[in-house]
Amino acid sequence: MSGARCRTLYPFSGERHGQGLRFAAGELITLLQVPDGGWWEGEKEDGLRGWFPASYVQLLEKPGMVPPPPGEESQTVVLPPGWQSYLSPQGRRYYVNTATNVNGYHTSGTPAHPPETAHMSVRKSTGDSQNLGSSSPSKKQSKENTITINCVTFPHPDTMPEQQLLKPTEWSYCDYFWADKKDSQGNGTVAGFELLLQKQLKGKQMQKEMSEFIRERIKIEEEYAKNLAKLSQNSLAAQEEGSLGEAWAQVKKSLADEAEVHLKFSAKLHSEVEKPLMNFRENFKKDMKKCDHHIADLRKQLASRYAAVEKARKALTERQRDLEMKTQQLEIKLSNKTEEDIKKARRKSTQAGDDLMRCVDLYNQAQSKWFEEMVTTTLELERLEVERVEMIRQHLCQYTQLRHETDMFNQSTVEPVDQLLRKVDPAKDRELWVREHKTGNIRPVDMEI
C-alpha cells in the first residue's frame, strides 16, 4: 500500500510522539510505510514526514476505478456515477456516494446498484473504522528486536548488534553485570548489581574481622607488657653476685624495657591501625548503603513502569477488540447508534494507544535513568573497592612495620644481656669475691709436742 494517498479525517498534533506528523483535517498524505499495528508513515504535500494513527485518515483511490478481485487482475470495474471506492486498513473495500453520503460494504468488489436500503444505510461518511492507538511501528519493530527479562529490555540475541564495552580491557564492573543470574539453589535470580554488592559486603566483613584481629592483638600486647613488667620486678635470684649477677640484673631490666616497648606497640596499633580501620569501615558502610538503596529504588521504579506498560498494552488490546466488534456490527446492521458507538470506541482506542506510548516513554526514561545510575554506581563501587584494598594494604604494612620496629627494639634490649653473658668469668668472679670476703690466707699446720 506504500505510495497510496489518503485524506486526513481529524486534526493530529503529533506533540506527544517523537516522530509524529502534524496535520489538520482534510489534508492529503502520501503513504511511505504501512506496517501492522495501526500507525503509518506518510509525507504531506509540503514535504513533512512522520507517523500518525491510521484511523485518522481515509485511503483514496482514483474515482470510478476499482482493482479487480483476486484472480481477475485483467478486469477493470467501472463504478456508477457519483460513487467512489475506498480501502480500509483491514483490506475490506467500501464505497461512498459523494452526492448522498450513502456508504456501505459489498463483497463482490462493486457497490450495490442501484443503492437500495436493503444493502445500504444512510450515514455521514466518517471513514472506515481503524485500529487506533497501538504502538507505533518503530516500537513494534523494536519489540521484535528486543527481549525483556525481569523488566529490563535487552537486544534480542538473534538480532543483537555489536556493542562496544564502556571501558575496554579493564574488566570494569560497569560492563559485565547488566543481566540477572540464577542463584546457587536455582530457585530464583540475583541481579547483577546484587552480586557486586555481595562482593563489597564480603569486603566490609573482612574489614570488620581485621579490626577485631587488631583489637585482640592489642589486648595481647597490653597483657604481655603488664606481665613482663611484673616479672621484671620479681626478686628471685636477686642475691646473685659477680658478673653473672650483673648479667642477671640486665636480664630483668631488659624485661622492663621490653614491657615498655610492647605497651607502646599496642598504643600505636590502636591509633595508627585499629582506629583508621574502624573509621573507614563506618564510612564504607554508609556509602554501600546509599548505593544499595539508590539502585534498588530505581529498579523498583523500572518494574513499576514496566507493569504500567503491560497494563496499557492489555487495555489497548481490549479497546481494539471492542472497536473491531463494533465495526463488524456496523457491517451487519447500520444505525446511527452503532456509528456513535464506533466513534466512542475509536476515541477510547486512540486514548489507549496514547496511554501506551506515554507508558513506554516513561518506562524508557526510567530504564535510561537506571542505566546511567548503574554505570555511575558501579564505577563508584570500583573506586570504593580500590580505596578499601589500598587502605587495608597500607595499614597492614604499618602493622608489619610496627612489628619490625618492636622486634628490633626487643633485640636491642637483649644485646646488653648477651654482651654481659659473654663476659661471665667464674675465675674472675671468684677472685673478686675472695678479695672482698677473705678471712686469712695463713693455712693451719700440724701441732708439735
JSON list of N, CA and C in Angstrom, two decimals, residues 97-163:
[
{"chain": "A", "resi": 97, "resn": "ASN", "atom": "N", "xyz": [-21.19, 7.29, -1.85]},
{"chain": "A", "resi": 97, "resn": "ASN", "atom": "CA", "xyz": [-21.84, 8.11, -2.88]},
{"chain": "A", "resi": 97, "resn": "ASN", "atom": "C", "xyz": [-21.60, 9.57, -2.48]},
{"chain": "A", "resi": 98, "resn": "THR", "atom": "N", "xyz": [-20.82, 10.27, -3.24]},
{"chain": "A", "resi": 98, "resn": "THR", "atom": "CA", "xyz": [-20.42, 11.63, -2.88]},
{"chain": "A", "resi": 98, "resn": "THR", "atom": "C", "xyz": [-21.59, 12.60, -2.91]},
{"chain": "A", "resi": 99, "resn": "ALA", "atom": "N", "xyz": [-22.66, 12.21, -3.54]},
{"chain": "A", "resi": 99, "resn": "ALA", "atom": "CA", "xyz": [-23.81, 13.12, -3.63]},
{"chain": "A", "resi": 99, "resn": "ALA", "atom": "C", "xyz": [-24.74, 12.95, -2.43]},
{"chain": "A", "resi": 100, "resn": "THR", "atom": "N", "xyz": [-24.93, 11.68, -1.99]},
{"chain": "A", "resi": 100, "resn": "THR", "atom": "CA", "xyz": [-25.92, 11.41, -0.93]},
{"chain": "A", "resi": 100, "resn": "THR", "atom": "C", "xyz": [-25.29, 11.01, 0.39]},
{"chain": "A", "resi": 101, "resn": "ASN", "atom": "N", "xyz": [-23.93, 10.83, 0.37]},
{"chain": "A", "resi": 101, "resn": "ASN", "atom": "CA", "xyz": [-23.23, 10.37, 1.57]},
{"chain": "A", "resi": 101, "resn": "ASN", "atom": "C", "xyz": [-23.66, 8.98, 2.00]},
{"chain": "A", "resi": 102, "resn": "VAL", "atom": "N", "xyz": [-24.23, 8.23, 1.06]},
{"chain": "A", "resi": 102, "resn": "VAL", "atom": "CA", "xyz": [-24.55, 6.84, 1.34]},
{"chain": "A", "resi": 102, "resn": "VAL", "atom": "C", "xyz": [-23.26, 6.02, 1.21]},
{"chain": "A", "resi": 103, "resn": "ASN", "atom": "N", "xyz": [-23.00, 5.12, 2.14]},
{"chain": "A", "resi": 103, "resn": "ASN", "atom": "CA", "xyz": [-21.84, 4.25, 2.04]},
{"chain": "A", "resi": 103, "resn": "ASN", "atom": "C", "xyz": [-22.19, 2.86, 2.48]},
{"chain": "A", "resi": 104, "resn": "GLY", "atom": "N", "xyz": [-21.31, 1.93, 2.22]},
{"chain": "A", "resi": 104, "resn": "GLY", "atom": "CA", "xyz": [-21.53, 0.55, 2.63]},
{"chain": "A", "resi": 104, "resn": "GLY", "atom": "C", "xyz": [-20.50, -0.36, 2.02]},
{"chain": "A", "resi": 105, "resn": "TYR", "atom": "N", "xyz": [-20.47, -1.61, 2.52]},
{"chain": "A", "resi": 105, "resn": "TYR", "atom": "CA", "xyz": [-19.54, -2.62, 2.01]},
{"chain": "A", "resi": 105, "resn": "TYR", "atom": "C", "xyz": [-20.26, -3.49, 0.99]},
{"chain": "A", "resi": 106, "resn": "HIS", "atom": "N", "xyz": [-19.53, -4.10, 0.10]},
{"chain": "A", "resi": 106, "resn": "HIS", "atom": "CA", "xyz": [-20.11, -5.05, -0.84]},
{"chain": "A", "resi": 106, "resn": "HIS", "atom": "C", "xyz": [-19.05, -6.09, -1.12]},
{"chain": "A", "resi": 107, "resn": "THR", "atom": "N", "xyz": [-19.38, -7.33, -0.94]},
{"chain": "A", "resi": 107, "resn": "THR", "atom": "CA", "xyz": [-18.38, -8.39, -1.02]},
{"chain": "A", "resi": 107, "resn": "THR", "atom": "C", "xyz": [-17.96, -8.71, -2.44]},
{"chain": "A", "resi": 108, "resn": "SER", "atom": "N", "xyz": [-18.68, -8.32, -3.41]},
{"chain": "A", "resi": 108, "resn": "SER", "atom": "CA", "xyz": [-18.34, -8.68, -4.79]},
{"chain": "A", "resi": 108, "resn": "SER", "atom": "C", "xyz": [-17.33, -7.73, -5.40]},
{"chain": "A", "resi": 109, "resn": "GLY", "atom": "N", "xyz": [-16.96, -6.66, -4.71]},
{"chain": "A", "resi": 109, "resn": "GLY", "atom": "CA", "xyz": [-16.00, -5.72, -5.24]},
{"chain": "A", "resi": 109, "resn": "GLY", "atom": "C", "xyz": [-16.66, -4.54, -5.91]},
{"chain": "A", "resi": 110, "resn": "THR", "atom": "N", "xyz": [-17.98, -4.50, -6.04]},
{"chain": "A", "resi": 110, "resn": "THR", "atom": "CA", "xyz": [-18.68, -3.36, -6.61]},
{"chain": "A", "resi": 110, "resn": "THR", "atom": "C", "xyz": [-19.78, -2.96, -5.68]},
{"chain": "A", "resi": 111, "resn": "PRO", "atom": "N", "xyz": [-20.20, -1.71, -5.71]},
{"chain": "A", "resi": 111, "resn": "PRO", "atom": "CA", "xyz": [-21.28, -1.28, -4.83]},
{"chain": "A", "resi": 111, "resn": "PRO", "atom": "C", "xyz": [-22.61, -1.83, -5.30]},
{"chain": "A", "resi": 112, "resn": "ALA", "atom": "N", "xyz": [-23.55, -1.94, -4.38]},
{"chain": "A", "resi": 112, "resn": "ALA", "atom": "CA", "xyz": [-24.91, -2.36, -4.77]},
{"chain": "A", "resi": 112, "resn": "ALA", "atom": "C", "xyz": [-25.48, -1.34, -5.73]},
{"chain": "A", "resi": 113, "resn": "HIS", "atom": "N", "xyz": [-26.04, -1.80, -6.83]},
{"chain": "A", "resi": 113, "resn": "HIS", "atom": "CA", "xyz": [-26.52, -0.89, -7.86]},
{"chain": "A", "resi": 113, "resn": "HIS", "atom": "C", "xyz": [-27.86, -1.37, -8.41]},
{"chain": "A", "resi": 114, "resn": "PRO", "atom": "N", "xyz": [-28.92, -0.59, -8.27]},
{"chain": "A", "resi": 114, "resn": "PRO", "atom": "CA", "xyz": [-28.94, 0.71, -7.62]},
{"chain": "A", "resi": 114, "resn": "PRO", "atom": "C", "xyz": [-28.84, 0.57, -6.11]},
{"chain": "A", "resi": 115, "resn": "PRO", "atom": "N", "xyz": [-28.40, 1.61, -5.40]},
{"chain": "A", "resi": 115, "resn": "PRO", "atom": "CA", "xyz": [-28.28, 1.52, -3.94]},
{"chain": "A", "resi": 115, "resn": "PRO", "atom": "C", "xyz": [-29.63, 1.41, -3.29]},
{"chain": "A", "resi": 116, "resn": "GLU", "atom": "N", "xyz": [-29.91, 0.24, -2.75]},
{"chain": "A", "resi": 116, "resn": "GLU", "atom": "CA", "xyz": [-31.18, 0.02, -2.08]},
{"chain": "A", "resi": 116, "resn": "GLU", "atom": "C", "xyz": [-30.92, -0.05, -0.58]},
{"chain": "A", "resi": 117, "resn": "THR", "atom": "N", "xyz": [-31.94, 0.27, 0.16]},
{"chain": "A", "resi": 117, "resn": "THR", "atom": "CA", "xyz": [-31.80, 0.29, 1.61]},
{"chain": "A", "resi": 117, "resn": "THR", "atom": "C", "xyz": [-31.52, -1.09, 2.16]},
{"chain": "A", "resi": 118, "resn": "ALA", "atom": "N", "xyz": [-31.83, -2.13, 1.41]},
{"chain": "A", "resi": 118, "resn": "ALA", "atom": "CA", "xyz": [-31.55, -3.48, 1.88]},
{"chain": "A", "resi": 118, "resn": "ALA", "atom": "C", "xyz": [-30.05, -3.72, 1.97]},
{"chain": "A", "resi": 119, "resn": "HIS", "atom": "N", "xyz": [-29.28, -2.98, 1.16]},
{"chain": "A", "resi": 119, "resn": "HIS", "atom": "CA", "xyz": [-27.83, -3.17, 1.16]},
{"chain": "A", "resi": 119, "resn": "HIS", "atom": "C", "xyz": [-27.09, -2.00, 1.80]},
{"chain": "A", "resi": 120, "resn": "MET", "atom": "N", "xyz": [-27.70, -0.86, 1.89]},
{"chain": "A", "resi": 120, "resn": "MET", "atom": "CA", "xyz": [-27.01, 0.33, 2.39]},
{"chain": "A", "resi": 120, "resn": "MET", "atom": "C", "xyz": [-27.85, 1.00, 3.47]},
{"chain": "A", "resi": 121, "resn": "SER", "atom": "N", "xyz": [-27.18, 1.78, 4.32]},
{"chain": "A", "resi": 121, "resn": "SER", "atom": "CA", "xyz": [-27.86, 2.63, 5.27]},
{"chain": "A", "resi": 121, "resn": "SER", "atom": "C", "xyz": [-27.29, 4.01, 5.13]},
{"chain": "A", "resi": 122, "resn": "VAL", "atom": "N", "xyz": [-28.13, 5.02, 5.31]},
{"chain": "A", "resi": 122, "resn": "VAL", "atom": "CA", "xyz": [-27.69, 6.39, 5.17]},
{"chain": "A", "resi": 122, "resn": "VAL", "atom": "C", "xyz": [-26.96, 6.82, 6.44]},
{"chain": "A", "resi": 123, "resn": "ARG", "atom": "N", "xyz": [-25.73, 7.34, 6.29]},
{"chain": "A", "resi": 123, "resn": "ARG", "atom": "CA", "xyz": [-25.00, 7.93, 7.39]},
{"chain": "A", "resi": 123, "resn": "ARG", "atom": "C", "xyz": [-23.93, 8.83, 6.80]},
{"chain": "A", "resi": 124, "resn": "LYS", "atom": "N", "xyz": [-23.46, 9.75, 7.60]},
{"chain": "A", "resi": 124, "resn": "LYS", "atom": "CA", "xyz": [-22.40, 10.61, 7.13]},
{"chain": "A", "resi": 124, "resn": "LYS", "atom": "C", "xyz": [-21.12, 9.80, 7.01]},
{"chain": "A", "resi": 125, "resn": "SER", "atom": "N", "xyz": [-20.38, 10.06, 5.95]},
{"chain": "A", "resi": 125, "resn": "SER", "atom": "CA", "xyz": [-19.14, 9.33, 5.74]},
{"chain": "A", "resi": 125, "resn": "SER", "atom": "C", "xyz": [-18.09, 9.83, 6.73]},
{"chain": "A", "resi": 126, "resn": "THR", "atom": "N", "xyz": [-17.66, 8.94, 7.60]},
{"chain": "A", "resi": 126, "resn": "THR", "atom": "CA", "xyz": [-16.64, 9.30, 8.58]},
{"chain": "A", "resi": 126, "resn": "THR", "atom": "C", "xyz": [-15.37, 8.49, 8.39]},
{"chain": "A", "resi": 127, "resn": "GLY", "atom": "N", "xyz": [-15.31, 7.77, 7.33]},
{"chain": "A", "resi": 127, "resn": "GLY", "atom": "CA", "xyz": [-14.13, 6.94, 7.11]},
{"chain": "A", "resi": 127, "resn": "GLY", "atom": "C", "xyz": [-14.29, 5.60, 7.80]},
{"chain": "A", "resi": 128, "resn": "ASP", "atom": "N", "xyz": [-13.52, 4.64, 7.33]},
{"chain": "A", "resi": 128, "resn": "ASP", "atom": "CA", "xyz": [-13.61, 3.29, 7.88]},
{"chain": "A", "resi": 128, "resn": "ASP", "atom": "C", "xyz": [-13.03, 3.25, 9.29]},
{"chain": "A", "resi": 129, "resn": "SER", "atom": "N", "xyz": [-13.56, 2.31, 10.05]},
{"chain": "A", "resi": 129, "resn": "SER", "atom": "CA", "xyz": [-13.02, 2.14, 11.41]},
{"chain": "A", "resi": 129, "resn": "SER", "atom": "C", "xyz": [-11.60, 1.63, 11.34]},
{"chain": "A", "resi": 130, "resn": "GLN", "atom": "N", "xyz": [-10.80, 2.10, 12.29]},
{"chain": "A", "resi": 130, "resn": "GLN", "atom": "CA", "xyz": [-9.39, 1.72, 12.31]},
{"chain": "A", "resi": 130, "resn": "GLN", "atom": "C", "xyz": [-9.04, 1.13, 13.66]},
{"chain": "A", "resi": 131, "resn": "ASN", "atom": "N", "xyz": [-7.96, 0.44, 13.67]},
{"chain": "A", "resi": 131, "resn": "ASN", "atom": "CA", "xyz": [-7.39, 0.01, 14.94]},
{"chain": "A", "resi": 131, "resn": "ASN", "atom": "C", "xyz": [-6.47, 1.11, 15.44]},
{"chain": "A", "resi": 132, "resn": "LEU", "atom": "N", "xyz": [-7.06, 1.97, 16.23]},
{"chain": "A", "resi": 132, "resn": "LEU", "atom": "CA", "xyz": [-6.33, 3.15, 16.70]},
{"chain": "A", "resi": 132, "resn": "LEU", "atom": "C", "xyz": [-5.46, 2.83, 17.89]},
{"chain": "A", "resi": 133, "resn": "GLY", "atom": "N", "xyz": [-4.40, 3.62, 18.02]},
{"chain": "A", "resi": 133, "resn": "GLY", "atom": "CA", "xyz": [-3.72, 3.72, 19.29]},
{"chain": "A", "resi": 133, "resn": "GLY", "atom": "C", "xyz": [-2.74, 2.63, 19.62]},
{"chain": "A", "resi": 134, "resn": "SER", "atom": "N", "xyz": [-2.51, 1.67, 18.72]},
{"chain": "A", "resi": 134, "resn": "SER", "atom": "CA", "xyz": [-1.50, 0.70, 19.04]},
{"chain": "A", "resi": 134, "resn": "SER", "atom": "C", "xyz": [-0.14, 1.34, 18.95]},
{"chain": "A", "resi": 135, "resn": "SER", "atom": "N", "xyz": [0.84, 0.65, 19.44]},
{"chain": "A", "resi": 135, "resn": "SER", "atom": "CA", "xyz": [2.16, 1.23, 19.47]},
{"chain": "A", "resi": 135, "resn": "SER", "atom": "C", "xyz": [2.65, 1.52, 18.08]},
{"chain": "A", "resi": 136, "resn": "SER", "atom": "N", "xyz": [3.51, 2.50, 17.95]},
{"chain": "A", "resi": 136, "resn": "SER", "atom": "CA", "xyz": [4.00, 2.93, 16.65]},
{"chain": "A", "resi": 136, "resn": "SER", "atom": "C", "xyz": [4.81, 1.83, 16.01]},
{"chain": "A", "resi": 137, "resn": "PRO", "atom": "N", "xyz": [4.99, 1.87, 14.67]},
{"chain": "A", "resi": 137, "resn": "PRO", "atom": "CA", "xyz": [5.77, 0.84, 14.01]},
{"chain": "A", "resi": 137, "resn": "PRO", "atom": "C", "xyz": [7.18, 0.74, 14.56]},
{"chain": "A", "resi": 138, "resn": "SER", "atom": "N", "xyz": [7.77, 1.87, 14.86]},
{"chain": "A", "resi": 138, "resn": "SER", "atom": "CA", "xyz": [9.12, 1.81, 15.38]},
{"chain": "A", "resi": 138, "resn": "SER", "atom": "C", "xyz": [9.16, 1.04, 16.69]},
{"chain": "A", "resi": 139, "resn": "LYS", "atom": "N", "xyz": [8.13, 1.22, 17.53]},
{"chain": "A", "resi": 139, "resn": "LYS", "atom": "CA", "xyz": [8.06, 0.49, 18.79]},
{"chain": "A", "resi": 139, "resn": "LYS", "atom": "C", "xyz": [7.84, -0.99, 18.52]},
{"chain": "A", "resi": 140, "resn": "LYS", "atom": "N", "xyz": [7.00, -1.31, 17.56]},
{"chain": "A", "resi": 140, "resn": "LYS", "atom": "CA", "xyz": [6.71, -2.70, 17.25]},
{"chain": "A", "resi": 140, "resn": "LYS", "atom": "C", "xyz": [7.95, -3.38, 16.71]},
{"chain": "A", "resi": 141, "resn": "GLN", "atom": "N", "xyz": [8.65, -2.70, 15.83]},
{"chain": "A", "resi": 141, "resn": "GLN", "atom": "CA", "xyz": [9.86, -3.27, 15.29]},
{"chain": "A", "resi": 141, "resn": "GLN", "atom": "C", "xyz": [10.89, -3.47, 16.39]},
{"chain": "A", "resi": 142, "resn": "SER", "atom": "N", "xyz": [11.00, -2.49, 17.29]},
{"chain": "A", "resi": 142, "resn": "SER", "atom": "CA", "xyz": [11.97, -2.62, 18.36]},
{"chain": "A", "resi": 142, "resn": "SER", "atom": "C", "xyz": [11.59, -3.77, 19.28]},
{"chain": "A", "resi": 143, "resn": "LYS", "atom": "N", "xyz": [10.29, -4.01, 19.43]},
{"chain": "A", "resi": 143, "resn": "LYS", "atom": "CA", "xyz": [9.86, -5.12, 20.26]},
{"chain": "A", "resi": 143, "resn": "LYS", "atom": "C", "xyz": [10.32, -6.43, 19.67]},
{"chain": "A", "resi": 144, "resn": "GLU", "atom": "N", "xyz": [10.27, -6.54, 18.34]},
{"chain": "A", "resi": 144, "resn": "GLU", "atom": "CA", "xyz": [10.72, -7.75, 17.70]},
{"chain": "A", "resi": 144, "resn": "GLU", "atom": "C", "xyz": [12.23, -7.91, 17.83]},
{"chain": "A", "resi": 145, "resn": "ASN", "atom": "N", "xyz": [12.95, -6.81, 17.97]},
{"chain": "A", "resi": 145, "resn": "ASN", "atom": "CA", "xyz": [14.40, -6.85, 18.05]},
{"chain": "A", "resi": 145, "resn": "ASN", "atom": "C", "xyz": [14.91, -6.82, 19.48]},
{"chain": "A", "resi": 146, "resn": "THR", "atom": "N", "xyz": [13.99, -6.85, 20.44]},
{"chain": "A", "resi": 146, "resn": "THR", "atom": "CA", "xyz": [14.40, -6.79, 21.84]},
{"chain": "A", "resi": 146, "resn": "THR", "atom": "C", "xyz": [13.72, -7.91, 22.62]},
{"chain": "A", "resi": 147, "resn": "ILE", "atom": "N", "xyz": [14.22, -8.12, 23.81]},
{"chain": "A", "resi": 147, "resn": "ILE", "atom": "CA", "xyz": [13.63, -9.10, 24.73]},
{"chain": "A", "resi": 147, "resn": "ILE", "atom": "C", "xyz": [13.69, -8.51, 26.13]},
{"chain": "A", "resi": 148, "resn": "THR", "atom": "N", "xyz": [12.60, -8.65, 26.88]},
{"chain": "A", "resi": 148, "resn": "THR", "atom": "CA", "xyz": [12.52, -8.09, 28.23]},
{"chain": "A", "resi": 148, "resn": "THR", "atom": "C", "xyz": [12.67, -9.20, 29.25]},
{"chain": "A", "resi": 149, "resn": "ILE", "atom": "N", "xyz": [13.65, -9.06, 30.12]},
{"chain": "A", "resi": 149, "resn": "ILE", "atom": "CA", "xyz": [13.93, -10.04, 31.17]},
{"chain": "A", "resi": 149, "resn": "ILE", "atom": "C", "xyz": [13.90, -9.32, 32.50]},
{"chain": "A", "resi": 150, "resn": "ASN", "atom": "N", "xyz": [12.98, -9.76, 33.36]},
{"chain": "A", "resi": 150, "resn": "ASN", "atom": "CA", "xyz": [12.85, -9.14, 34.70]},
{"chain": "A", "resi": 150, "resn": "ASN", "atom": "C", "xyz": [12.72, -7.62, 34.59]},
{"chain": "A", "resi": 151, "resn": "CYS", "atom": "N", "xyz": [11.88, -7.19, 33.66]},
{"chain": "A", "resi": 151, "resn": "CYS", "atom": "CA", "xyz": [11.52, -5.78, 33.48]},
{"chain": "A", "resi": 151, "resn": "CYS", "atom": "C", "xyz": [12.63, -4.95, 32.84]},
{"chain": "A", "resi": 152, "resn": "VAL", "atom": "N", "xyz": [13.71, -5.57, 32.40]},
{"chain": "A", "resi": 152, "resn": "VAL", "atom": "CA", "xyz": [14.79, -4.85, 31.72]},
{"chain": "A", "resi": 152, "resn": "VAL", "atom": "C", "xyz": [14.82, -5.29, 30.26]},
{"chain": "A", "resi": 153, "resn": "THR", "atom": "N", "xyz": [14.88, -4.34, 29.35]},
{"chain": "A", "resi": 153, "resn": "THR", "atom": "CA", "xyz": [14.85, -4.64, 27.92]},
{"chain": "A", "resi": 153, "resn": "THR", "atom": "C", "xyz": [16.26, -4.74, 27.36]},
{"chain": "A", "resi": 154, "resn": "PHE", "atom": "N", "xyz": [16.53, -5.88, 26.69]},
{"chain": "A", "resi": 154, "resn": "PHE", "atom": "CA", "xyz": [17.84, -6.13, 26.08]},
{"chain": "A", "resi": 154, "resn": "PHE", "atom": "C", "xyz": [17.65, -6.37, 24.59]},
{"chain": "A", "resi": 155, "resn": "PRO", "atom": "N", "xyz": [18.72, -6.22, 23.80]},
{"chain": "A", "resi": 155, "resn": "PRO", "atom": "CA", "xyz": [18.65, -6.59, 22.38]},
{"chain": "A", "resi": 155, "resn": "PRO", "atom": "C", "xyz": [18.37, -8.08, 22.26]},
{"chain": "A", "resi": 156, "resn": "HIS", "atom": "N", "xyz": [17.57, -8.46, 21.25]},
{"chain": "A", "resi": 156, "resn": "HIS", "atom": "CA", "xyz": [17.29, -9.87, 21.04]},
{"chain": "A", "resi": 156, "resn": "HIS", "atom": "C", "xyz": [18.57, -10.58, 20.61]},
{"chain": "A", "resi": 157, "resn": "PRO", "atom": "N", "xyz": [18.85, -11.78, 21.16]},
{"chain": "A", "resi": 157, "resn": "PRO", "atom": "CA", "xyz": [20.10, -12.47, 20.80]},
{"chain": "A", "resi": 157, "resn": "PRO", "atom": "C", "xyz": [20.25, -12.70, 19.31]},
{"chain": "A", "resi": 158, "resn": "ASP", "atom": "N", "xyz": [19.12, -12.92, 18.59]},
{"chain": "A", "resi": 158, "resn": "ASP", "atom": "CA", "xyz": [19.21, -13.22, 17.16]},
{"chain": "A", "resi": 158, "resn": "ASP", "atom": "C", "xyz": [19.52, -11.98, 16.32]},
{"chain": "A", "resi": 159, "resn": "THR", "atom": "N", "xyz": [19.19, -10.81, 16.84]},
{"chain": "A", "resi": 159, "resn": "THR", "atom": "CA", "xyz": [19.38, -9.59, 16.05]},
{"chain": "A", "resi": 159, "resn": "THR", "atom": "C", "xyz": [20.24, -8.58, 16.79]},
{"chain": "A", "resi": 160, "resn": "MET", "atom": "N", "xyz": [20.97, -9.05, 17.80]},
{"chain": "A", "resi": 160, "resn": "MET", "atom": "CA", "xyz": [21.71, -8.13, 18.66]},
{"chain": "A", "resi": 160, "resn": "MET", "atom": "C", "xyz": [22.88, -7.49, 17.92]},
{"chain": "A", "resi": 161, "resn": "PRO", "atom": "N", "xyz": [22.92, -6.17, 17.85]},
{"chain": "A", "resi": 161, "resn": "PRO", "atom": "CA", "xyz": [24.07, -5.51, 17.24]},
{"chain": "A", "resi": 161, "resn": "PRO", "atom": "C", "xyz": [25.29, -5.59, 18.16]},
{"chain": "A", "resi": 162, "resn": "GLU", "atom": "N", "xyz": [26.45, -5.42, 17.59]},
{"chain": "A", "resi": 162, "resn": "GLU", "atom": "CA", "xyz": [27.67, -5.45, 18.38]},
{"chain": "A", "resi": 162, "resn": "GLU", "atom": "C", "xyz": [27.74, -4.22, 19.27]},
{"chain": "A", "resi": 163, "resn": "GLN", "atom": "N", "xyz": [28.00, -4.45, 20.53]},
{"chain": "A", "resi": 163, "resn": "GLN", "atom": "CA", "xyz": [28.10, -3.35, 21.49]},
{"chain": "A", "resi": 163, "resn": "GLN", "atom": "C", "xyz": [29.55, -3.21, 21.95]}
]
